[in-house]
Amino acid sequence: MTFFTYQHVCCLYHRKGLNEMFLQVQKQLETESKAREEAEKDAALQSSMRQECEVAMKLLEKDIHEKQDTIVALRKQLEDVKSLNLGIHQKLQGSESTRKSQEEKLRSLDEVVTRLSNQAEQLSASFTESEANHLSLEETLSSVSKQLAAAENKKSELETDLTIRKEWVEKLKADVQQERGNCAQLRAQLDEKTKLQQDHDELQEKYTELQSVCSEQETALVEMGDHLRQSRMQVSDLKQVTNTMKDYQWTDGRNITDCQQCNKPFSVARRKHHCRNCGGVYCYSCSDNTMPLPSSAKPVRVCDACQELLLKRYSVS
């Protein structure tokens, strides 16, 4: 298992706190950067509005000057028309024949004068309206200038605050970099411990495998000992059977007339049977038993005495 010292745990918690503080400061910096961008946008918008107002003022002044020039020209035309009218009246007095034509010209000139008078009145009204618009634009320009000054003050305050926060962020970055170096050292130690733990686990697995193999071999040795013991017992049994069979001899049934156990005489109903173990001749009732022998794979007929002997031997083995 991997163990950490108290110093390592403190470094990890300190790094976690620094990461959370860094994230909070980064979020505050982003919000203040957004506020600064919005203030700059407002300032740019207000400056553009101010420029537009100045351009509109210049256009209005140009329009006013043009209209004033037009009014002066119209007044000159009106004076010319009046002087022309006076000359016409004088000519009317001198020439009656041309009176009708002069009257028609006079009417047309009167219409022109009337039209020019109407135009002059319209120009005067538009000039008055332009002066009113000029005053309103000047008021708007002054309010925009005040707003622009306030925005510039706010911008300077935000820039100062942003500079302070940038210095703080740089300091936090240096602390985070130092903590990252410490974390790298801790990670290297942790990797080394992990590698040692893996080596230990591999050795433990090998030890477990060797232990299981050893237990299996011990079990196999125990089983082989049991088989060897049984084999030895079987060999001893075979030796005993061999020695017993050496003592026993196959009895010739032609010379035997009575059962060697119950001593009853043999007849057609009571037939002779040989015991396959001792070789004696017995009747059916005295040899009505079957037992496996070392010399025979199948159970064979044995007498009652051999059956008891074989059962005792098998029970002991």
PDB file of C-alpha atoms in Angstrom, residues 3 20 67-68 74 217 250 286 314:
ATOM      1  CA  PHE A   3       1.504   5.940   2.345  1.00  0.00           C
ATOM      2  CA  GLU A  20      -9.814  27.448  -6.010  1.00  0.00           C
ATOM      3  CA  LYS A  67     -29.801  79.990 -46.511  1.00  0.00           C
ATOM      4  CA  GLN A  68     -28.640  83.379 -45.349  1.00  0.00           C
ATOM      5  CA  LEU A  74     -33.531  86.933 -52.916  1.00  0.00           C
ATOM      6  CA  GLN A 217       3.362 -31.085  -4.552  1.00  0.00           C
ATOM      7  CA  TRP A 250      -4.236 -78.849  -4.908  1.00  0.00           C
ATOM      8  CA  CYS A 286     -19.269 -75.503   2.676  1.00  0.00           C
ATOM      9  CA  TYR A 314      -8.795 -57.440   3.613  1.00  0.00           C
TER      10      TYR A 314
END
